[in-house]
Coordinates of C-alpha atoms and ligand atoms in Angstrom, one line a residue:
M1 CA 0.2 0.1 0.0
A2 CA 2.8 2.3 1.1
R3 CA 4.2 1.8 -2.7
F4 CA 0.8 2.5 -4.3
T5 CA 0.7 5.7 -2.7
T6 CA 4.4 6.5 -3.8
L7 CA 4.3 5.8 -7.4
A8 CA 1.8 8.4 -9.0
S9 CA 1.5 7.4 -12.8
T10 CA -0.9 8.4 -14.7
A11 CA -2.3 4.6 -14.4
L12 CA -2.5 4.6 -10.8
F13 CA -3.7 8.3 -11.1
A14 CA -7.1 7.2 -11.8
A15 CA -7.3 6.4 -8.0
S16 CA -6.0 9.9 -7.0
V17 CA -8.5 12.0 -9.5
A18 CA -11.2 9.8 -8.1
A19 CA -10.1 10.4 -4.6
Q20 CA -10.5 13.7 -5.6
S21 CA -13.3 14.0 -7.6
S22 CA -15.9 13.9 -4.5
T23 CA -14.1 16.8 -3.1
Y24 CA -13.8 18.8 -6.8
V25 CA -15.2 22.4 -6.1
N26 CA -14.5 24.4 -9.1
P27 CA -16.1 27.8 -7.0
A28 CA -12.9 27.5 -5.4
V29 CA -10.9 28.3 -8.0
P30 CA -10.4 32.0 -8.9
T31 CA -11.4 33.2 -12.6
G32 CA -10.4 36.1 -14.5
T33 CA -7.7 36.7 -12.0
P34 CA -4.0 35.1 -11.0
I35 CA -3.8 33.0 -7.8
A36 CA -1.4 35.1 -5.6
G37 CA 1.5 33.2 -4.1
D38 CA 4.6 33.4 -1.4
Y39 CA 7.5 32.9 -3.1
T40 CA 10.0 33.8 0.2
G41 CA 10.0 30.3 1.3
A42 CA 13.6 28.8 1.9
L43 CA 12.8 26.1 -0.9
R44 CA 11.1 28.0 -3.8
P45 CA 13.6 28.5 -6.5
Q46 CA 14.0 32.2 -7.7
V47 CA 15.0 32.3 -11.3
H48 CA 12.7 29.3 -12.3
F49 CA 9.3 29.0 -12.7
T50 CA 7.1 27.3 -9.9
P51 CA 2.8 27.9 -9.5
P52 CA 2.0 30.5 -6.9
K53 CA 0.3 27.5 -5.1
G54 CA -1.0 24.1 -5.4
F55 CA 0.3 21.1 -7.5
M56 CA 1.6 21.5 -10.9
N57 CA 3.2 18.8 -13.4
D58 CA 3.5 19.0 -17.4
P59 CA 4.3 22.0 -19.2
N60 CA 1.8 22.7 -21.8
G61 CA 0.9 25.2 -24.6
M62 CA 3.9 26.9 -24.8
F63 CA 4.6 29.2 -27.6
V64 CA 6.3 32.4 -28.3
D65 CA 4.3 35.2 -29.9
A66 CA 5.3 37.9 -32.3
N67 CA 5.8 40.7 -29.6
G68 CA 8.8 38.3 -28.3
T69 CA 6.4 37.1 -25.1
W70 CA 7.2 33.3 -23.9
H71 CA 4.0 31.5 -22.8
L72 CA 3.6 28.9 -20.6
Y73 CA 0.8 27.0 -19.1
Y74 CA 0.8 24.1 -17.1
Q75 CA -0.8 21.2 -15.6
Y76 CA -2.3 22.8 -12.7
N77 CA -4.2 21.6 -9.1
P78 CA -5.0 24.8 -7.7
T79 CA -6.6 23.3 -5.1
G80 CA -4.3 20.7 -3.8
T81 CA -0.7 19.7 -3.2
V82 CA -1.4 16.8 -5.2
A83 CA -2.1 15.6 -8.7
G84 CA -5.9 15.9 -9.8
N85 CA -8.6 18.4 -11.0
Q86 CA -6.1 19.7 -14.0
H87 CA -6.5 23.0 -15.2
W88 CA -4.2 24.7 -17.6
G89 CA -2.3 27.4 -15.6
H90 CA -0.5 30.0 -17.2
A91 CA 2.4 32.6 -16.9
T92 CA 4.2 34.8 -19.3
S93 CA 7.7 35.8 -20.1
D94 CA 9.9 38.1 -21.7
D95 CA 13.2 36.6 -21.3
L96 CA 12.0 32.8 -20.0
Y97 CA 13.5 33.6 -16.2
H98 CA 11.2 36.5 -15.1
W99 CA 7.8 35.3 -15.4
V100 CA 4.3 36.9 -14.6
N101 CA 1.3 34.6 -13.1
Q102 CA -1.7 34.7 -15.6
P103 CA -5.3 33.5 -14.6
I104 CA -5.7 30.1 -15.1
A105 CA -5.9 29.4 -18.6
L106 CA -8.3 26.7 -19.2
F107 CA -10.9 25.2 -17.1
P108 CA -12.6 21.7 -17.1
P109 CA -15.6 21.3 -18.7
E110 CA -17.4 19.2 -16.3
E111 CA -16.7 18.4 -12.8
T112 CA -14.9 14.9 -13.9
V113 CA -13.5 15.8 -17.0
Y114 CA -10.1 17.0 -16.7
V115 CA -7.9 19.1 -18.8
F116 CA -4.7 17.4 -19.7
S117 CA -1.9 17.9 -21.7
G118 CA -1.2 19.4 -25.1
S119 CA 0.3 22.2 -26.8
A120 CA -0.9 25.9 -28.6
V121 CA -0.2 27.0 -31.7
V122 CA -0.4 30.8 -33.2
D123 CA -3.0 30.3 -35.8
S124 CA -1.8 33.9 -37.8
N125 CA -2.9 32.9 -41.5
N126 CA -6.5 32.3 -39.7
T127 CA -6.2 28.3 -41.4
S128 CA -8.9 27.1 -38.7
G129 CA -11.5 30.6 -39.5
F130 CA -11.4 31.6 -35.8
F131 CA -9.7 34.7 -36.3
P132 CA -11.4 36.5 -38.8
D133 CA -9.9 39.9 -38.3
Q134 CA -6.5 39.2 -36.4
D135 CA -3.1 37.1 -36.9
N136 CA -2.3 37.0 -33.0
G137 CA -5.0 33.9 -32.7
V138 CA -3.9 31.0 -30.6
V139 CA -5.3 27.7 -30.6
A140 CA -4.4 24.9 -28.3
I141 CA -5.1 21.2 -28.6
F142 CA -5.2 18.7 -25.5
T143 CA -6.6 15.8 -24.2
L144 CA -9.8 15.8 -22.2
A145 CA -9.7 13.0 -20.0
R146 CA -13.4 11.7 -18.5
Y147 CA -13.6 10.0 -15.2
Y148 CA -16.7 8.1 -14.0
D149 CA -18.5 8.4 -10.4
D150 CA -16.8 5.4 -9.4
G151 CA -13.7 6.5 -10.6
S152 CA -12.8 4.8 -13.5
P153 CA -11.4 6.2 -16.7
G154 CA -13.0 6.9 -19.2
P155 CA -12.3 8.1 -23.2
Q156 CA -9.3 10.3 -23.7
T157 CA -10.3 12.6 -26.5
Q158 CA -8.4 15.3 -28.3
N159 CA -10.0 18.7 -28.3
I160 CA -9.5 22.3 -29.0
A161 CA -9.9 26.1 -27.7
Y162 CA -9.4 29.4 -29.2
S163 CA -8.2 32.6 -27.9
R164 CA -8.9 35.9 -29.7
D165 CA -7.0 37.8 -27.0
G166 CA -3.4 36.2 -27.9
G167 CA -3.7 33.4 -25.3
Y168 CA -5.0 34.7 -22.3
S169 CA -8.6 33.7 -22.5
F170 CA -9.7 30.6 -24.0
E171 CA -13.4 29.3 -25.8
Y172 CA -13.8 25.7 -26.3
Y173 CA -15.1 24.8 -30.0
E174 CA -18.2 23.8 -30.4
G175 CA -17.1 20.7 -32.5
N176 CA -15.2 19.2 -30.1
P177 CA -14.0 16.4 -30.0
V178 CA -11.6 17.0 -32.8
I179 CA -10.2 13.7 -32.8
D180 CA -12.6 10.8 -31.2
S181 CA -11.7 8.0 -29.2
T182 CA -12.9 5.3 -26.8
S183 CA -9.5 4.3 -25.7
T184 CA -8.9 5.3 -21.8
Q185 CA -5.2 5.9 -22.6
F186 CA -4.8 8.5 -25.4
R187 CA -3.5 11.5 -25.0
D188 CA -1.0 14.7 -24.9
P189 CA -1.4 15.8 -28.9
K190 CA 1.8 18.2 -29.6
V191 CA 1.3 20.4 -32.9
L192 CA 3.7 21.9 -35.4
W193 CA 3.2 23.2 -38.9
Y194 CA 4.7 21.3 -41.7
E195 CA 5.0 23.2 -45.3
D196 CA 1.3 23.4 -46.0
H197 CA -0.6 21.6 -42.9
W198 CA -0.6 21.2 -39.2
V199 CA 0.8 17.7 -37.9
A200 CA -0.2 16.5 -34.6
V201 CA 1.7 13.7 -32.8
V202 CA -0.5 12.0 -30.1
A203 CA 0.2 9.0 -27.5
Y204 CA -1.3 5.8 -27.8
S205 CA 0.1 5.6 -24.1
Q206 CA -0.3 1.9 -23.5
E207 CA 0.2 0.7 -26.9
F208 CA 3.6 2.4 -27.3
T209 CA 2.6 4.0 -30.3
I210 CA 2.5 8.1 -31.4
G211 CA 0.1 8.4 -33.9
M212 CA 1.0 11.2 -36.2
W213 CA -2.5 13.2 -38.0
T214 CA -2.5 15.7 -40.3
S215 CA -5.0 18.6 -40.6
P216 CA -5.5 22.0 -42.7
D217 CA -7.5 23.8 -39.7
L218 CA -7.0 22.0 -36.6
K219 CA -10.5 20.9 -36.6
E220 CA -10.3 18.4 -39.3
W221 CA -7.9 15.5 -38.6
T222 CA -6.8 12.6 -40.6
F223 CA -4.7 9.8 -39.4
A224 CA -1.2 9.7 -41.2
S225 CA 0.9 7.4 -39.5
N226 CA 2.2 5.5 -36.4
F227 CA 5.5 5.3 -34.9
T228 CA 5.3 2.0 -33.2
P229 CA 7.3 0.7 -30.0
H230 CA 10.9 2.1 -30.2
G231 CA 13.8 2.4 -27.3
L232 CA 13.0 1.8 -23.9
L233 CA 8.9 1.6 -23.2
G234 CA 8.4 1.4 -19.4
T235 CA 4.7 1.2 -19.2
Q236 CA 3.4 4.1 -21.2
Y237 CA 4.2 6.6 -23.9
E238 CA 3.4 10.3 -22.7
C239 CA 3.9 13.6 -23.8
P240 CA 5.3 13.3 -27.6
N241 CA 7.2 16.5 -28.8
F242 CA 8.5 16.7 -32.4
V243 CA 10.3 19.6 -33.6
K244 CA 12.8 20.3 -36.3
M245 CA 16.2 21.1 -35.2
P246 CA 19.2 22.4 -36.6
V247 CA 22.7 20.1 -36.9
R248 CA 25.7 22.2 -35.9
D249 CA 29.0 21.4 -36.7
A250 CA 31.8 21.9 -33.9
D251 CA 32.7 25.1 -35.0
G252 CA 28.5 26.1 -34.6
A253 CA 27.7 26.6 -37.9
V254 CA 24.4 24.7 -39.2
V255 CA 25.3 21.9 -41.5
D256 CA 21.9 20.0 -41.8
E257 CA 18.7 19.4 -39.9
K258 CA 16.9 16.7 -38.9
Y259 CA 13.4 16.2 -37.0
V260 CA 13.8 14.9 -33.0
L261 CA 10.4 13.4 -31.8
A262 CA 10.7 12.9 -27.6
I263 CA 8.8 10.7 -25.8
S264 CA 8.7 10.9 -21.9
I265 CA 7.8 7.2 -20.6
Q266 CA 6.4 6.6 -16.8
P267 CA 6.7 4.6 -15.0
G268 CA 9.4 2.5 -15.8
A269 CA 12.4 4.6 -16.7
P270 CA 16.0 2.7 -16.1
L271 CA 16.4 5.2 -13.3
G272 CA 13.2 4.6 -11.9
G273 CA 9.7 6.7 -12.7
S274 CA 9.9 9.1 -15.3
V275 CA 12.3 9.8 -17.8
T276 CA 12.5 11.2 -21.6
E277 CA 13.8 9.7 -24.7
Y278 CA 14.3 11.2 -28.0
F279 CA 14.8 10.1 -31.5
I280 CA 16.3 11.5 -34.6
G281 CA 15.1 11.4 -37.9
D282 CA 13.7 12.8 -41.0
F283 CA 9.8 13.5 -42.0
N284 CA 8.2 14.0 -45.0
G285 CA 5.0 15.8 -44.1
T286 CA 3.4 12.3 -42.8
H287 CA 5.8 9.7 -41.5
F288 CA 8.9 10.1 -39.7
T289 CA 11.7 8.1 -40.5
L290 CA 14.8 7.3 -38.0
S291 CA 18.2 8.0 -39.1
D292 CA 19.9 5.3 -36.7
A293 CA 18.7 3.0 -34.2
V294 CA 19.7 4.5 -31.0
T295 CA 17.3 5.5 -28.4
R296 CA 19.0 8.4 -26.3
L297 CA 17.7 10.0 -22.9
T298 CA 17.4 13.9 -22.6
D299 CA 18.8 13.9 -19.0
F300 CA 20.9 11.7 -16.8
A301 CA 19.3 12.3 -13.3
K302 CA 16.1 11.7 -12.4
D303 CA 13.8 15.4 -12.5
N304 CA 13.0 16.5 -16.1
Y305 CA 10.1 14.9 -17.5
A306 CA 7.6 15.9 -20.1
A307 CA 9.7 18.8 -21.3
Q308 CA 7.9 20.7 -24.6
F309 CA 9.5 23.0 -27.1
F310 CA 8.1 26.3 -27.8
Y311 CA 5.8 26.6 -31.0
G312 CA 7.0 29.7 -32.8
V313 CA 10.8 29.9 -32.4
P314 CA 11.7 30.9 -36.5
D315 CA 12.2 28.1 -38.9
G316 CA 16.6 27.2 -38.7
Q317 CA 16.9 28.6 -35.5
N318 CA 17.8 26.5 -32.3
Q319 CA 14.9 25.3 -30.4
V320 CA 13.9 26.1 -26.8
N321 CA 12.4 23.5 -24.3
I322 CA 10.9 23.9 -20.6
G323 CA 10.7 20.3 -18.5
W324 CA 8.8 19.7 -15.4
A325 CA 11.6 19.2 -12.9
S326 CA 10.2 16.3 -11.4
N327 CA 9.9 12.7 -10.9
W328 CA 6.1 10.7 -10.6
Q329 CA 7.8 8.5 -8.0
Y330 CA 7.8 11.3 -5.5
T331 CA 6.4 14.3 -6.8
Q332 CA 3.5 14.2 -4.2
Q333 CA 5.5 13.6 -1.5
V334 CA 8.3 16.2 -1.7
P335 CA 8.8 18.5 1.1
T336 CA 7.7 21.7 -0.7
G337 CA 3.9 20.7 -0.7
N338 CA 3.7 20.7 3.4
L339 CA 6.4 23.3 4.1
E340 CA 5.3 26.1 1.4
G341 CA 2.4 25.4 0.2
W342 CA 3.4 24.7 -3.7
R343 CA 4.9 21.4 -5.5
S344 CA 6.9 21.7 -8.5
A345 CA 9.7 23.6 -10.4
M346 CA 9.9 23.7 -14.0
T347 CA 13.4 23.3 -15.6
A348 CA 15.6 26.7 -16.4
P349 CA 14.7 26.8 -19.9
R350 CA 17.2 25.5 -22.4
V351 CA 18.6 25.8 -26.1
N352 CA 19.0 22.9 -28.5
Y353 CA 20.5 21.9 -31.5
L354 CA 22.3 18.8 -32.7
T355 CA 25.6 18.1 -32.8
E356 CA 28.1 15.0 -33.2
A357 CA 29.7 14.5 -29.7
P358 CA 32.9 12.1 -29.9
R359 CA 32.2 8.5 -30.3
I360 CA 28.0 8.4 -29.7
G361 CA 27.5 10.4 -32.8
L362 CA 24.3 12.7 -33.2
V363 CA 22.9 14.2 -30.1
M364 CA 20.7 17.0 -28.6
V365 CA 22.5 20.0 -26.9
D366 CA 21.0 21.3 -24.1
E367 CA 22.3 24.9 -23.1
P368 CA 20.8 27.0 -20.5
Y369 CA 19.0 30.0 -22.4
D370 CA 20.6 33.2 -22.0
L371 CA 21.0 34.2 -18.5
T372 CA 22.1 37.6 -18.9
P373 CA 18.4 39.1 -17.7
V374 CA 19.4 36.8 -13.8
L375 CA 23.0 37.6 -13.8
D376 CA 23.6 39.5 -10.6
S377 CA 27.7 40.3 -9.7
Q378 CA 30.1 38.2 -10.5
L379 CA 31.3 36.4 -7.3
N380 CA 34.7 34.6 -8.9
A381 CA 36.5 34.7 -11.6
S382 CA 39.8 32.7 -11.3
T383 CA 42.3 30.6 -13.7
F384 CA 44.3 27.9 -12.5
D385 CA 47.3 26.6 -14.3
G386 CA 46.6 22.8 -13.5
E387 CA 45.3 23.3 -9.7
G388 CA 43.5 25.6 -7.6
T389 CA 40.6 25.7 -5.2
I390 CA 38.1 28.3 -4.5
A391 CA 36.0 28.4 -1.2
L392 CA 33.1 30.7 -1.6
D393 CA 30.6 32.2 1.3
Y394 CA 27.6 33.1 -0.7
S395 CA 25.2 33.8 2.4
S396 CA 25.0 37.3 1.4
V397 CA 23.3 36.5 -1.8
E398 CA 19.5 36.8 -1.0
S399 CA 18.2 34.7 -3.7
G400 CA 20.6 31.6 -2.8
A401 CA 20.8 31.4 -6.7
L402 CA 24.0 30.7 -8.4
Y403 CA 25.4 30.5 -12.1
L404 CA 28.5 28.8 -12.6
E405 CA 31.1 28.0 -16.0
V406 CA 33.9 25.8 -15.3
N407 CA 36.3 25.9 -19.1
V408 CA 39.3 23.3 -19.1
T409 CA 41.9 23.4 -21.8
N410 CA 44.9 22.1 -22.8
I411 CA 44.5 19.1 -20.7
N412 CA 47.6 16.6 -21.6
M413 CA 45.7 13.4 -21.6
T414 CA 49.2 11.2 -21.2
Q415 CA 49.6 12.7 -17.6
L416 CA 46.4 12.3 -15.9
T417 CA 46.5 10.2 -12.7
Q418 CA 44.1 8.7 -10.8
Y419 CA 43.8 12.0 -9.0
S420 CA 42.9 13.8 -12.0
T421 CA 39.6 15.5 -11.1
L422 CA 37.6 18.8 -10.4
N423 CA 34.7 18.5 -7.6
I424 CA 32.4 21.2 -6.6
S425 CA 30.2 21.2 -4.1
F426 CA 27.5 23.2 -2.4
A427 CA 27.2 23.1 1.5
S428 CA 25.1 24.1 4.5
P429 CA 27.5 25.2 7.3
A430 CA 24.8 25.4 9.6
S431 CA 23.2 21.5 9.2
G432 CA 26.6 20.0 7.7
E433 CA 24.3 19.1 4.4
I434 CA 26.3 18.9 1.1
L435 CA 25.3 18.7 -2.6
Q436 CA 28.4 17.3 -4.6
S437 CA 29.2 17.3 -8.2
G438 CA 32.4 16.3 -10.2
I439 CA 34.4 14.6 -12.9
Y440 CA 37.5 12.1 -12.9
F441 CA 39.0 13.0 -16.3
G442 CA 40.8 9.6 -16.5
G443 CA 38.8 6.3 -17.4
D444 CA 35.5 6.8 -18.5
A445 CA 35.2 10.4 -17.3
P446 CA 32.4 9.9 -15.0
F447 CA 30.8 13.2 -14.0
F448 CA 28.7 12.6 -11.1
V449 CA 26.2 14.8 -8.8
N450 CA 24.7 13.1 -5.2
R451 CA 22.1 14.5 -3.4
G452 CA 22.7 11.9 -0.8
G453 CA 24.1 14.7 1.9
I454 CA 20.8 16.5 1.7
K455 CA 18.8 15.8 4.3
G456 CA 15.2 17.3 3.9
F457 CA 13.8 14.4 2.3
D458 CA 13.7 10.6 2.7
N459 CA 12.2 8.4 -0.1
V460 CA 13.3 5.2 -1.2
F461 CA 12.8 6.4 -4.8
F462 CA 14.4 9.8 -4.1
T463 CA 17.9 8.2 -5.5
D464 CA 21.2 9.5 -4.1
G465 CA 23.5 9.6 -7.1
F466 CA 23.8 10.1 -10.6
S467 CA 26.4 9.7 -13.2
I468 CA 27.5 9.9 -16.5
A469 CA 30.5 8.7 -18.7
D470 CA 31.3 11.6 -21.0
V471 CA 34.0 11.1 -24.0
Y472 CA 34.8 14.6 -24.0
S473 CA 36.9 16.0 -26.8
T474 CA 40.5 14.9 -27.2
G475 CA 41.6 17.8 -29.4
S476 CA 42.9 17.8 -32.9
G477 CA 45.9 15.6 -32.9
D478 CA 47.7 17.5 -30.5
G479 CA 46.8 15.3 -27.6
L480 CA 45.6 18.0 -25.7
A481 CA 41.9 17.7 -24.4
S482 CA 39.2 20.7 -23.6
W483 CA 35.6 20.1 -21.2
S484 CA 33.7 22.6 -20.0
M485 CA 30.7 22.5 -17.7
K486 CA 27.8 25.2 -16.8
A487 CA 25.4 25.1 -13.9
V488 CA 22.5 26.9 -12.2
I489 CA 21.8 26.2 -8.5
D490 CA 18.7 27.5 -7.1
R491 CA 17.5 27.0 -3.6
S492 CA 16.1 23.1 -4.2
I493 CA 17.1 22.5 -8.0
F494 CA 20.0 22.2 -9.4
E495 CA 20.9 21.8 -13.0
V496 CA 24.3 21.2 -15.0
F497 CA 25.1 21.2 -18.8
V498 CA 28.6 19.0 -19.1
D499 CA 30.9 19.0 -21.8
R500 CA 29.3 22.0 -24.2
G501 CA 25.7 20.6 -23.1
I502 CA 26.5 17.2 -24.5
H503 CA 24.8 15.9 -21.0
A504 CA 22.7 17.3 -19.0
A505 CA 21.2 16.5 -15.5
T506 CA 18.6 18.0 -13.5
V507 CA 18.4 17.1 -9.8
V508 CA 16.1 18.8 -7.2
F509 CA 17.0 18.6 -3.5
Y510 CA 15.6 19.6 -0.1
P511 CA 18.0 20.9 2.1
L512 CA 17.0 21.7 6.1
Q513 CA 19.1 24.7 5.8
P514 CA 19.9 26.7 2.7
L515 CA 23.2 26.3 1.0
T516 CA 25.3 28.7 1.4
A517 CA 29.4 27.8 1.1
L518 CA 30.7 27.0 -2.5
N519 CA 33.8 24.6 -2.6
L520 CA 35.7 24.1 -5.8
A521 CA 38.7 22.1 -6.4
A522 CA 40.3 21.4 -9.8
R523 CA 43.6 18.6 -9.6
L524 CA 44.3 18.5 -13.2
P525 CA 48.3 18.1 -14.4
S526 CA 50.3 21.1 -15.1
G527 CA 49.6 23.3 -18.1
A528 CA 45.5 22.5 -18.0
Q529 CA 44.1 26.0 -18.4
V530 CA 41.5 26.1 -15.9
S531 CA 38.8 29.0 -15.4
V532 CA 35.9 29.4 -13.5
D533 CA 33.4 32.1 -13.6
I534 CA 30.7 32.4 -10.9
W535 CA 27.7 34.8 -10.8
S536 CA 24.8 35.2 -8.2
L537 CA 21.6 35.5 -9.8
K538 CA 18.9 37.9 -9.2
S539 CA 15.5 37.0 -7.4
T540 CA 12.8 37.5 -10.4
W541 CA 10.0 36.8 -7.9
A542 CA 11.0 39.1 -5.3
E543 CA 10.9 41.7 -7.9
L544 CA 7.4 41.3 -8.0
E545 CA 6.4 40.6 -4.4
N546 CA 3.9 43.3 -2.4
Q547 CA 5.3 44.6 1.3
N548 CA 3.4 41.1 2.7
G549 CA 5.7 39.1 0.3
T550 CA 3.0 38.2 -1.9
V551 CA 3.2 37.9 -5.6
S552 CA -0.1 38.8 -7.0
G553 CA 0.8 38.1 -10.7
N554 CA -1.2 40.2 -13.8
T555 CA -4.5 41.3 -11.8
T556 CA -5.0 44.0 -15.1
S557 CA -8.2 42.6 -16.7
G558 CA -8.0 41.2 -20.0
G559 CA -4.6 39.5 -18.9
N560 CA -2.2 41.8 -21.3
Ligands
FRU601 C1 2.4 13.1 -17.7 C2 0.9 13.1 -17.8 C3 0.5 13.2 -19.0 C4 -1.2 13.8 -18.9 C5 -0.7 14.5 -17.4 C6 -2.0 14.8 -16.5 O1 3.0 13.5 -16.5 O2 0.6 11.8 -17.3 O3 0.3 12.0 -19.7 O4 -1.8 14.6 -19.8 O5 0.1 14.2 -17.0 O6 -1.6 15.8 -15.2

């Protein structure tokens, strides 16, 4: 039974929705005004999006509009800190770090029909006919999941809603559903534009199949093809994402373009619970053809699920994604719920393209989106020849958030010893807690993150350590290798981008006391050039607080 309550997959979700549905009170959810939140809690990330209160899971409907405003919708239970009662929460940002909470964008049509995950597009050419007088109309396409009185799941169908005010408020289309079904496991449509038509990818979750559908107008959909079981199955496929991405060479020049099909699997990930895998290939408007037989994972830790790519990034440019920084194995137990009244953060925004990595071939690179708007002061800029240490007390950084870059060049591989390492830790001198990360440059070059020294959350599935073997660049024949990493730490979330972003990890952690002491130690052969830059990050939420510490969101009428 303990196991049942700990595991929260959509398969088991029916039970939690059933338990919630008897207490579902729509009148408790405000309409037309955002939900206020207290973002001052010690565990609240300050440069990441978190909901004002309640429970958040998958990012939904993400698009960037013609003014450069980024729209993030999300699976949202506004009345509890566990999953259930799904709405689409909404927030907007001009830089992907400063978020403004908006009124809830999509409400369930009926008490026991939930608005599950989906996507949104800007229908600038009015293909749908909903927008005769405007070019900024938004159409959301999403799953409606019905639950019966006894808690058993009913059909999951695909539906649309349109917004004439740029994505702030939506009307349900009267011709719904646009893709009907009797299946209880058919969900999470993601739409893209291909040359002259719309394409939707939808998961037949328990058949491990991604259906591809086409449409001229977002209303009439025609089945086009199926992507049948591939890669890791876990026990369900969820939240497919399909996007065209540039392929860049080592100098950053675009040399090709490919399609990426990302599939989130849950439960049953190799490390437990939820994970996202992706496939690389070509698309002809109806069929996706794989470039190779390789299954790749977006993350080497446990806390990045159901990421979505923004619609509206100009053709040919790098893509941008945000993921849900959690795992269904423990997301409903993490201490932010009881201590601070909210659960789940989104990842930092990431820039994505494909590139050839040494030995392993094409991979999707993940880099933090331009952090300039949140960089505060540079706390440290050091260079070492081979060996060096940094001890930084950052207790005076109000946000508690840091950005860190490490670049190592001129590594003479023949001189590596068993001590050739670079270690970085973040500690609380008050509680003795420690979050560790580092790389051993020899052998398999494992990069690791260990949250086992953080004491605020204990759960058998909340695994301590994660690692990846990194075949870093051995240079151009001179035997001198180089390596780099970037990291963001933000109170209860650590994200690291290893070796130019070829590997990435998202790790949530819940300290009893804030982490305030950074220690870095580089031990490399002499001649290796190590440079380290550390910045404090601004608190994006503190800028929005009133005198009581409350963030109210956008309370002006109309949302804009
Ligand atoms: C993935 C998921 C989706 C579903 C949503 C419900 O985390 O299970 O498949 O649409 O969450 O909140």
